[in-house]
Every structure is written in structure tokens, then in C-alpha cells.
PDB file of C-alpha atoms and ligand atoms in Angstrom:
ATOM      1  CA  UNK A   1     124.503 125.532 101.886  1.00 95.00           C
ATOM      2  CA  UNK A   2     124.006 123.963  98.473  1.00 98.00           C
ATOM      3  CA  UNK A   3     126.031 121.353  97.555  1.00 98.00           C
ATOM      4  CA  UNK A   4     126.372 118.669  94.522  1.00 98.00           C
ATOM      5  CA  UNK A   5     128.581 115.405  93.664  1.00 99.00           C
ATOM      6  CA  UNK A   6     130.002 115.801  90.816  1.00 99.00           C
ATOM      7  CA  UNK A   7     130.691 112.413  89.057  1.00 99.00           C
ATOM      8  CA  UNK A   8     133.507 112.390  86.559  1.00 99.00           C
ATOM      9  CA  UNK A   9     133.637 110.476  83.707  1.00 98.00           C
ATOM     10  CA  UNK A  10     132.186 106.817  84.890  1.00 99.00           C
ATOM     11  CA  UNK A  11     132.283 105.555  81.189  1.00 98.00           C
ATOM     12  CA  UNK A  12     132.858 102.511  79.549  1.00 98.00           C
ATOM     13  CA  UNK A  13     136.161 103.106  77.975  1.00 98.00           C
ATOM     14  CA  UNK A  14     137.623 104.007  81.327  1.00 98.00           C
ATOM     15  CA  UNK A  15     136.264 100.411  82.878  1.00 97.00           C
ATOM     16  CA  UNK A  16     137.212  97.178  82.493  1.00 96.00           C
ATOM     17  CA  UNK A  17     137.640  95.924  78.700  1.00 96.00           C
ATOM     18  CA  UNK A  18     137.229  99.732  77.958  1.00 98.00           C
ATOM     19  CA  UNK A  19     140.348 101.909  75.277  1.00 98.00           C
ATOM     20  CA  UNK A  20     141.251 103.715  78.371  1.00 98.00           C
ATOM     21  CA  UNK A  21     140.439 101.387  81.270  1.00 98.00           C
ATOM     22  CA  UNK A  22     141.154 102.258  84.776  1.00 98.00           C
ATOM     23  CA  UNK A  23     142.244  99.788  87.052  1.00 97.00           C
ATOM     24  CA  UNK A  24     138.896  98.737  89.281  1.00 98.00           C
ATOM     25  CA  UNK A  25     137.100 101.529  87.321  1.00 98.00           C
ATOM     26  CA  UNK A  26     133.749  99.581  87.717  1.00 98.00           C
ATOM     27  CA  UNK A  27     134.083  99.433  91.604  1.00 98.00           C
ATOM     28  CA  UNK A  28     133.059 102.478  92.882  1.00 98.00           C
ATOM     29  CA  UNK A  29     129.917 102.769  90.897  1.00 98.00           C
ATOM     30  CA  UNK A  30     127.608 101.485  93.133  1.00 98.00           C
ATOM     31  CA  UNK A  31     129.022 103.468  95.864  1.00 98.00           C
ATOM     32  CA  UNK A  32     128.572 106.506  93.578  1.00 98.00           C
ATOM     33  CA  UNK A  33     124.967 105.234  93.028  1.00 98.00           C
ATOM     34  CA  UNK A  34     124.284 104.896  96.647  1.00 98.00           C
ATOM     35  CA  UNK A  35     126.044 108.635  97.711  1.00 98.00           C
ATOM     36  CA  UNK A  36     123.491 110.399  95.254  1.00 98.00           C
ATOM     37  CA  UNK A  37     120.928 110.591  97.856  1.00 98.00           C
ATOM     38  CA  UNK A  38     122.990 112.709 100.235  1.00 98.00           C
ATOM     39  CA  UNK A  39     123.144 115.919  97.688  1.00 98.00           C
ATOM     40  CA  UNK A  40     120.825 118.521  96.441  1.00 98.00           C
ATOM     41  CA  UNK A  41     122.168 118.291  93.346  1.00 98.00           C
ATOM     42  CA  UNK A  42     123.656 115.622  90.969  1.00 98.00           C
ATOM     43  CA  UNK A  43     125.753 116.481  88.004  1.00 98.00           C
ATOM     44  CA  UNK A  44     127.650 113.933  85.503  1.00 99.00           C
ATOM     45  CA  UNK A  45     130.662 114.635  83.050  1.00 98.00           C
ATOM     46  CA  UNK A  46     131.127 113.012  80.213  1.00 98.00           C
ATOM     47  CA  UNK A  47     134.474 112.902  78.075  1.00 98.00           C
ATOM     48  CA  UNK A  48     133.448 113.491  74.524  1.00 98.00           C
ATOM     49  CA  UNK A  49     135.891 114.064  71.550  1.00 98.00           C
ATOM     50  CA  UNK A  50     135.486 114.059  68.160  1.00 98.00           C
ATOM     51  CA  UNK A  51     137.331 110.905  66.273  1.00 98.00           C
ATOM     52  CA  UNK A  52     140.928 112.393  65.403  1.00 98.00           C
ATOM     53  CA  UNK A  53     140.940 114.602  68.642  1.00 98.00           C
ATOM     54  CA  UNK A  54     144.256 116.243  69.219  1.00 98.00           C
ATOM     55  CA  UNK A  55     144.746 114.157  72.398  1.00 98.00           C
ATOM     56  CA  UNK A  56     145.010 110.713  70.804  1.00 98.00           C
ATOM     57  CA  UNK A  57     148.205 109.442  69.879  1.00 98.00           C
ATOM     58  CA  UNK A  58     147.017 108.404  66.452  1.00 98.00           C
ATOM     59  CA  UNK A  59     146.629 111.676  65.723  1.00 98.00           C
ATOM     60  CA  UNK A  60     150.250 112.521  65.781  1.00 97.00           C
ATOM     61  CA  UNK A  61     153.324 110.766  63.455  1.00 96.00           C
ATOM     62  CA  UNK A  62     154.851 108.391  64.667  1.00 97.00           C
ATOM     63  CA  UNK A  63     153.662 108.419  68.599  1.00 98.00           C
ATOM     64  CA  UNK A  64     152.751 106.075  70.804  1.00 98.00           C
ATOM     65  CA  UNK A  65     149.950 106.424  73.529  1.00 98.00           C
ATOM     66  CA  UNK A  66     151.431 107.799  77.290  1.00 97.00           C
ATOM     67  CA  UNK A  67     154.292 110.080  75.354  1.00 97.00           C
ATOM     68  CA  UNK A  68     153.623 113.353  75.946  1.00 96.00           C
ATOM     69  CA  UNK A  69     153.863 116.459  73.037  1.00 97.00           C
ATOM     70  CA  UNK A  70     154.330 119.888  73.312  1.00 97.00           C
ATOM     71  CA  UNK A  71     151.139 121.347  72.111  1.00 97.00           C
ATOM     72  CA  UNK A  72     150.561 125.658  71.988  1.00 97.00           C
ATOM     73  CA  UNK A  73     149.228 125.091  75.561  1.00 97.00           C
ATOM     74  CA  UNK A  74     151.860 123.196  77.198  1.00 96.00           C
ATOM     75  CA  UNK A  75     152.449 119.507  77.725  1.00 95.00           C
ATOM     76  CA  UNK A  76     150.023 116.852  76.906  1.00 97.00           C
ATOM     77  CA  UNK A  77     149.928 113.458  77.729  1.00 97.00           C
ATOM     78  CA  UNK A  78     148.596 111.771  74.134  1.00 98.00           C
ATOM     79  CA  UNK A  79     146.252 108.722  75.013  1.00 98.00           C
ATOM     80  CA  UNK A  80     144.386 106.069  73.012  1.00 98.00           C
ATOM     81  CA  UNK A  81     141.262 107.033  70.980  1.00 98.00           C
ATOM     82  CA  UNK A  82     139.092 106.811  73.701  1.00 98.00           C
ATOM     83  CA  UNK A  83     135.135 108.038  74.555  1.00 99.00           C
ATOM     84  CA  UNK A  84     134.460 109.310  70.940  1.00 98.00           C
ATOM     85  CA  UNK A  85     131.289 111.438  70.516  1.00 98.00           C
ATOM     86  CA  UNK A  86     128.391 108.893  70.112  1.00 98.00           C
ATOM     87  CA  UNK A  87     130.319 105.386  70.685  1.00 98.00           C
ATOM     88  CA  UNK A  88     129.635 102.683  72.971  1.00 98.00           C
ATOM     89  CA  UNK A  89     133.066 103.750  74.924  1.00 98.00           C
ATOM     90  CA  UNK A  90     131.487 107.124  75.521  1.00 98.00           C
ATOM     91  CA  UNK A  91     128.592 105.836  77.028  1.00 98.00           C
ATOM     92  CA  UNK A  92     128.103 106.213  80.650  1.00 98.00           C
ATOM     93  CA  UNK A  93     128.454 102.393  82.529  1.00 98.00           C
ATOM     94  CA  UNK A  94     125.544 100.758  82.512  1.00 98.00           C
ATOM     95  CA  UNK A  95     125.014 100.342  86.312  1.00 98.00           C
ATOM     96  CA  UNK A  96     125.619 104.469  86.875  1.00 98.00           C
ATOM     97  CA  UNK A  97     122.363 106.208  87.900  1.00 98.00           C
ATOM     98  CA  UNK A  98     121.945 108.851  85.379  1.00 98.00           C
ATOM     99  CA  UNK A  99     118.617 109.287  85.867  1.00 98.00           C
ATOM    100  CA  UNK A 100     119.354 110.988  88.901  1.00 97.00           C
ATOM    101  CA  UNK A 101     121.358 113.678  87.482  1.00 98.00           C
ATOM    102  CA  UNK A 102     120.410 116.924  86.991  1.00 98.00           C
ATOM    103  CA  UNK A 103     122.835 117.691  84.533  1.00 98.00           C
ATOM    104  CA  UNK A 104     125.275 116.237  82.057  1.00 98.00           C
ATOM    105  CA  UNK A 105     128.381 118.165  80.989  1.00 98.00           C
ATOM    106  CA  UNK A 106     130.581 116.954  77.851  1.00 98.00           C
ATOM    107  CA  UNK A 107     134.241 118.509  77.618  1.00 98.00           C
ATOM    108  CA  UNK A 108     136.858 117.510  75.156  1.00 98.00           C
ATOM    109  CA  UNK A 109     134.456 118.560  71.895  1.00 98.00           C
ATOM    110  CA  UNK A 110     137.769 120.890  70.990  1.00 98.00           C
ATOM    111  CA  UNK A 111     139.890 118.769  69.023  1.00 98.00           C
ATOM    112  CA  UNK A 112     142.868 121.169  69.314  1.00 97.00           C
ATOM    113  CA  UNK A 113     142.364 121.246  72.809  1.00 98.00           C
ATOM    114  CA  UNK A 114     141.773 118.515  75.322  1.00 97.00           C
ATOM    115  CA  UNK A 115     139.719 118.629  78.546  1.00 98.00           C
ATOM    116  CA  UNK A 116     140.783 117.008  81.709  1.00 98.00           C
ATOM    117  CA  UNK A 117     138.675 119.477  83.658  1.00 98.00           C
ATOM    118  CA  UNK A 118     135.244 120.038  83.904  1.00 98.00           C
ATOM    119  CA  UNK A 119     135.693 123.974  84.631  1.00 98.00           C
ATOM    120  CA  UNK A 120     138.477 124.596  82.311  1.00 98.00           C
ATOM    121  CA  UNK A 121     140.208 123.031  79.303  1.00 98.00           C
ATOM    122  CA  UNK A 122     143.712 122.351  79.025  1.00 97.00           C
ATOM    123  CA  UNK A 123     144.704 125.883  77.528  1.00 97.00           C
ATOM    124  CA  UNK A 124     143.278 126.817  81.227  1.00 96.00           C
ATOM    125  CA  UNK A 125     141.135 129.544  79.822  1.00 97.00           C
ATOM    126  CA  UNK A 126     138.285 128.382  77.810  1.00 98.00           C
ATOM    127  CA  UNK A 127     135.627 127.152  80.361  1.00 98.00           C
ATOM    128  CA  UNK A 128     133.342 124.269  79.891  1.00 98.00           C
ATOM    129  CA  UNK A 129     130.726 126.666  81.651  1.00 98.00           C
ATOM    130  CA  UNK A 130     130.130 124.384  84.577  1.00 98.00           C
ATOM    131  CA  UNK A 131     130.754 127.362  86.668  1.00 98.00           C
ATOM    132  CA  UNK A 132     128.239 129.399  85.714  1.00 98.00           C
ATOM    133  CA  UNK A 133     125.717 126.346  86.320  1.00 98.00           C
ATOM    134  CA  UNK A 134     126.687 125.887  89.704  1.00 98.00           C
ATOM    135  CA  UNK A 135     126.622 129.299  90.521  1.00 98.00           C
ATOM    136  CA  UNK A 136     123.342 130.557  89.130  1.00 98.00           C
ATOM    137  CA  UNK A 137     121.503 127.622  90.263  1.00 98.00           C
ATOM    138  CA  UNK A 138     123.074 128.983  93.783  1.00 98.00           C
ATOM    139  CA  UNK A 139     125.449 125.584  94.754  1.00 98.00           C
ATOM    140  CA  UNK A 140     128.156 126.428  97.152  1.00 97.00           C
ATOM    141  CA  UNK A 141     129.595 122.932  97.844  1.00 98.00           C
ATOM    142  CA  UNK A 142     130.883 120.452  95.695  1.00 99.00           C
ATOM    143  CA  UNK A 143     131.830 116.806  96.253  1.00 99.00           C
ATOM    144  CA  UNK A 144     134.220 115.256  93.377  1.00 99.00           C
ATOM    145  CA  UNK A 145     134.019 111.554  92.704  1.00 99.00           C
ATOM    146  CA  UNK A 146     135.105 109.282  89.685  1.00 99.00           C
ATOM    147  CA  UNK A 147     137.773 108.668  87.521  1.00 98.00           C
ATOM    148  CA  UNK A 148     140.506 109.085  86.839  1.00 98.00           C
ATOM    149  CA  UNK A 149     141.860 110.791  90.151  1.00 98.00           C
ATOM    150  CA  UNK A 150     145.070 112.022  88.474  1.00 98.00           C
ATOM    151  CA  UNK A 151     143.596 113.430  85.975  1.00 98.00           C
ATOM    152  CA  UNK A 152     140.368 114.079  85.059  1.00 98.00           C
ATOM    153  CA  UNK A 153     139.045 114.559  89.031  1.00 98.00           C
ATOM    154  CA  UNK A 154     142.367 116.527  89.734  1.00 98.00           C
ATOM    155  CA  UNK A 155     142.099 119.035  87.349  1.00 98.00           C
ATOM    156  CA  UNK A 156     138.750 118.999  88.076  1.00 98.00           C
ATOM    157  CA  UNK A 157     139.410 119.491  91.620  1.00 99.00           C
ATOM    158  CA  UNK A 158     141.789 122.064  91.542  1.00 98.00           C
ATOM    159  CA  UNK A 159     140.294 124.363  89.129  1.00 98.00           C
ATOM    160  CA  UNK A 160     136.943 124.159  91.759  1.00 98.00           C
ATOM    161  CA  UNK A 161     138.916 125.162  94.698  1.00 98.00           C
ATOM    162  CA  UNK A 162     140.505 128.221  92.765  1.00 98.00           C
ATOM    163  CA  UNK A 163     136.966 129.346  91.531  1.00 98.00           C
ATOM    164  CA  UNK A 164     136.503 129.390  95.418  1.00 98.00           C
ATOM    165  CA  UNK A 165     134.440 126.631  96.172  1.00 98.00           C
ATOM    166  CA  UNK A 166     135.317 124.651  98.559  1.00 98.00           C
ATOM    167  CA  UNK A 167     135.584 121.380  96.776  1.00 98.00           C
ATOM    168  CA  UNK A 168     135.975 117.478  98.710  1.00 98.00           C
ATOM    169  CA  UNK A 169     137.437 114.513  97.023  1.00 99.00           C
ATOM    170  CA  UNK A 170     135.892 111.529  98.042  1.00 98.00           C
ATOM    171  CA  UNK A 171     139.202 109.349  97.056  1.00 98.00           C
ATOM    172  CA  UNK A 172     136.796 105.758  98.598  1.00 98.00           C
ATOM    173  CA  UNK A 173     134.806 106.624  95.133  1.00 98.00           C
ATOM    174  CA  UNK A 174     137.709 107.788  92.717  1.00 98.00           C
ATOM    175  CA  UNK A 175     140.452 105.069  90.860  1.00 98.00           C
ATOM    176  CA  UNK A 176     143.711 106.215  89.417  1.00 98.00           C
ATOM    177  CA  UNK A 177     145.651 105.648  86.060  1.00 98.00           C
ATOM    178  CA  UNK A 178     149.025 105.990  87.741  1.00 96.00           C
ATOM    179  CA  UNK A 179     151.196 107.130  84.962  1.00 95.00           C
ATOM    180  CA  UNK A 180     154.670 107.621  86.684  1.00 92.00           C
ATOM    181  CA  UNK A 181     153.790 108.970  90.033  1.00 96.00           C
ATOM    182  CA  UNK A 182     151.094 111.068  88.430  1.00 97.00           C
ATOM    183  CA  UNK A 183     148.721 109.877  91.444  1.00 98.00           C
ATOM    184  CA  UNK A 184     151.240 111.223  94.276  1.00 98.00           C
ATOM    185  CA  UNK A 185     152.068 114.281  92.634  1.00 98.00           C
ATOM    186  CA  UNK A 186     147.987 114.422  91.845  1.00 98.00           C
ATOM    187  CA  UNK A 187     146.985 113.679  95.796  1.00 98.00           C
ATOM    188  CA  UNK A 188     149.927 116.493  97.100  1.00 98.00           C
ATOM    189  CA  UNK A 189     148.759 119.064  94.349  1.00 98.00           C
ATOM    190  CA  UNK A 190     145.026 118.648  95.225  1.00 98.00           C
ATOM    191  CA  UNK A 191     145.836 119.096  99.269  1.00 98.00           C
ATOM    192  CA  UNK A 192     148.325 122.418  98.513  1.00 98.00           C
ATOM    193  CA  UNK A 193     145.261 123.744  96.030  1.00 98.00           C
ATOM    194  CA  UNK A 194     143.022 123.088  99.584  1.00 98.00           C
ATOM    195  CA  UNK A 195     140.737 120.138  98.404  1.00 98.00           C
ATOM    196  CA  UNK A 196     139.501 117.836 101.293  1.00 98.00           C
ATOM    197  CA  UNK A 197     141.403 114.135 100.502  1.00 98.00           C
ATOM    198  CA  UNK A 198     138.379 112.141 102.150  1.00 97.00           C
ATOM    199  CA  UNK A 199     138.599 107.855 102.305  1.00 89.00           C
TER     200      UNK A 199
HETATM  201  C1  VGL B 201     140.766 111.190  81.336  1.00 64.09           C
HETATM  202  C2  VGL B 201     142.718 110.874  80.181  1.00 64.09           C
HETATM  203  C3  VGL B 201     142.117 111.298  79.017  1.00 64.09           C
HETATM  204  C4  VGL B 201     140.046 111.114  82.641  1.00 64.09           C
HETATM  205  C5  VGL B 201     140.147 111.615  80.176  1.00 64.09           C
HETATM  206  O1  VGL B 201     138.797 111.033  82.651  1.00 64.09           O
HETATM  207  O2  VGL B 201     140.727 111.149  83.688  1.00 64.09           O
HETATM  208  N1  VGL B 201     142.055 110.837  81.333  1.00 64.09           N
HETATM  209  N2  VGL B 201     140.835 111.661  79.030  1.00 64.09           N
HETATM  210 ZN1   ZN B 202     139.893 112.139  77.201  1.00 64.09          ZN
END
């Protein structure tokens, strides 16, 4: 056995202060920091769009963030501009151990498509080619932690288990955005996809 924690999107914008923040984003760093040790293999995700990305609600007439639009892949939630390519809120947070990563993946560089995952995008085709890392590099077990669970580690999550791997969720080490029950329906769709719910 292989396996690697997978840290998902512990940025700025999605902490405290941050376009996106996350309530008690900043909290589970540290733990993060101090779980490194315990894999063979360390990879980060960073959300990265381009400014005007299809995803933020300034992009579209007369919508507010949290609505949600019908886009040529199916529903999306639209969001404030948040962790665009090369600012400060797309940095990772300042106390996060990168240096102990062996690799960084960015998703959400399509701006007609956004990227909750970090196997898939949204369209649930085009992959990120995370998959193709872990598997050549031989890593059979993955360990998801970060934010936000309802989205970006569910997605995550979910499209793991279906690639086969079997995929834990380390919720101790995750926050939530909680739009609307999205965390329930997030925590019941993760357990019927067959992801471990640890913490
Ligand atoms: C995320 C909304 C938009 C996340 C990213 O990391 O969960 N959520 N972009
Ligand atoms: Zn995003």
C-alpha cells in the first residue's frame, strides 16, 4: 500500500477575511501540518481561475453570488470572484506546509467550466489529470482533507472512490460552507459513493 493526503484548497480566500471564507477555515491547518508525516505522499490543490471565470457571479447579468445558473453542464452554484490566478487570495495560507508536498495541482483554469474536483471538472469529463499522477507513481490510498467539505472535498471525494480508490475523509481536518443543507446532502452522498466519514 501507497497512500497520500490530499489537501484541498487551504487558501486564503477560503479563511478568515478571505472572498470565499469558510467558517473556521484556518483551524484545521495545523492539524493538516501535523498529519503530513503519516503518508508517503503529500499532494496540494489549489483553486485557480482566471479573473472573469464562468463561476463568479459577476460574470453573469444581473446575479448575485449563491444563485445558481444553468450552464451546458448542468447546475452551478455562481460564487464571488475568489482565488484568481496569481492573487494573494489564491495563495496557499501562510501556516500550510507546502514544502512538504510533492505535488501541487491547480483546477478551475477553464473559465467556461468550473472545478470543484480535483479528478474531474464540473462537465464530469475533462480530468484535471490527478489520476494519472497517482496511479503511475503507484498510490493506492488516498486520504482527503480541507475545504470546503461540500464541495470542493466532496466532489473530490466521490470522483476518487469511483476511479476505485478507496478514498477516507478525515471530516476532524475538513470545514463546510453550508449552503442550504449542502453539507448533509454532501456527508450522505460521500458515505452511498463508499468514502470512509472519519472524526
Ligand atoms: C470551492 C466553491 C468554489 C471549494 C471552490 O474549494 O470548496 N468552493 N470554488
Ligand atoms: Zn472556485
Amino acid at each position: 500500500m501507497t497512500n497520500a493526503l490530499i489537501v484541498i484548497d487551504v487558501q486564503n480566500d477560503f479563511g478568515p477575511g478571505g472572498a470565499l471564507a469558510v467558517p473556521q477555515g484556518d483551524t484545521i491547518v495545523s492539524g493538516i501540518n501535523e498529519r503530513m508525516a503519516n503518508f508517503d505522499a503529500v499532494i496540494l490543490t489549489q483553486d485557480w481561475h482566471p479573473s472573469g471565470h464562468s463561476s463568479f457571479a459577476t460574470s453573469h447579468k444581473d446575479k448575485a453570488p449563491y444563485e445558481l445558473v444553468t450552464m451546458p453542464y448542468g447546475p452551478q452554484v455562481l460564487w464571488p470572484d475568489h482565488c484568481v490566478q496569481g492573487s494573494t487570495g489564491a495563495e496557499f495560507h501562510e501556516a500550510l506546509d507546502t514544502a512538504r508536498a510533492d505535488m501541487i495541482i491547480r483546477k478551475g483554469f477553464n473559465p467556461a467550466i468550473d472545478s470543484y474536483s480535483a479528478f474531474f471538472e464540473n462537465d464530469q469529463t475533462t480530468p484535471t489529470g490527478l489520476e494519472g499522477y497517482l496511479r503511475t507513481r503507484g498510490i493506492t490510498d488516498l486520504t482527503l482533507v480541507g475545504l470546503a467539505t461540500d464541495f470542493c472535498v466532496n466532489f473530490s471525494a466521490q470522483d476518487a472512490a469511483k476511479l476505485g480508490f478507496p478514498v477516507t475523509v478525515d471530516l476532524g481536518l475538513c470545514r463546510a460552507i453550508d449552503l442550504d443543507g449542502s453539507l448533509q446532502a454532501a456527508l450522505d452522498g460521500m458515505k452511498n459513493a463508499g468514502v470512509v466519514l472519519k472524526g
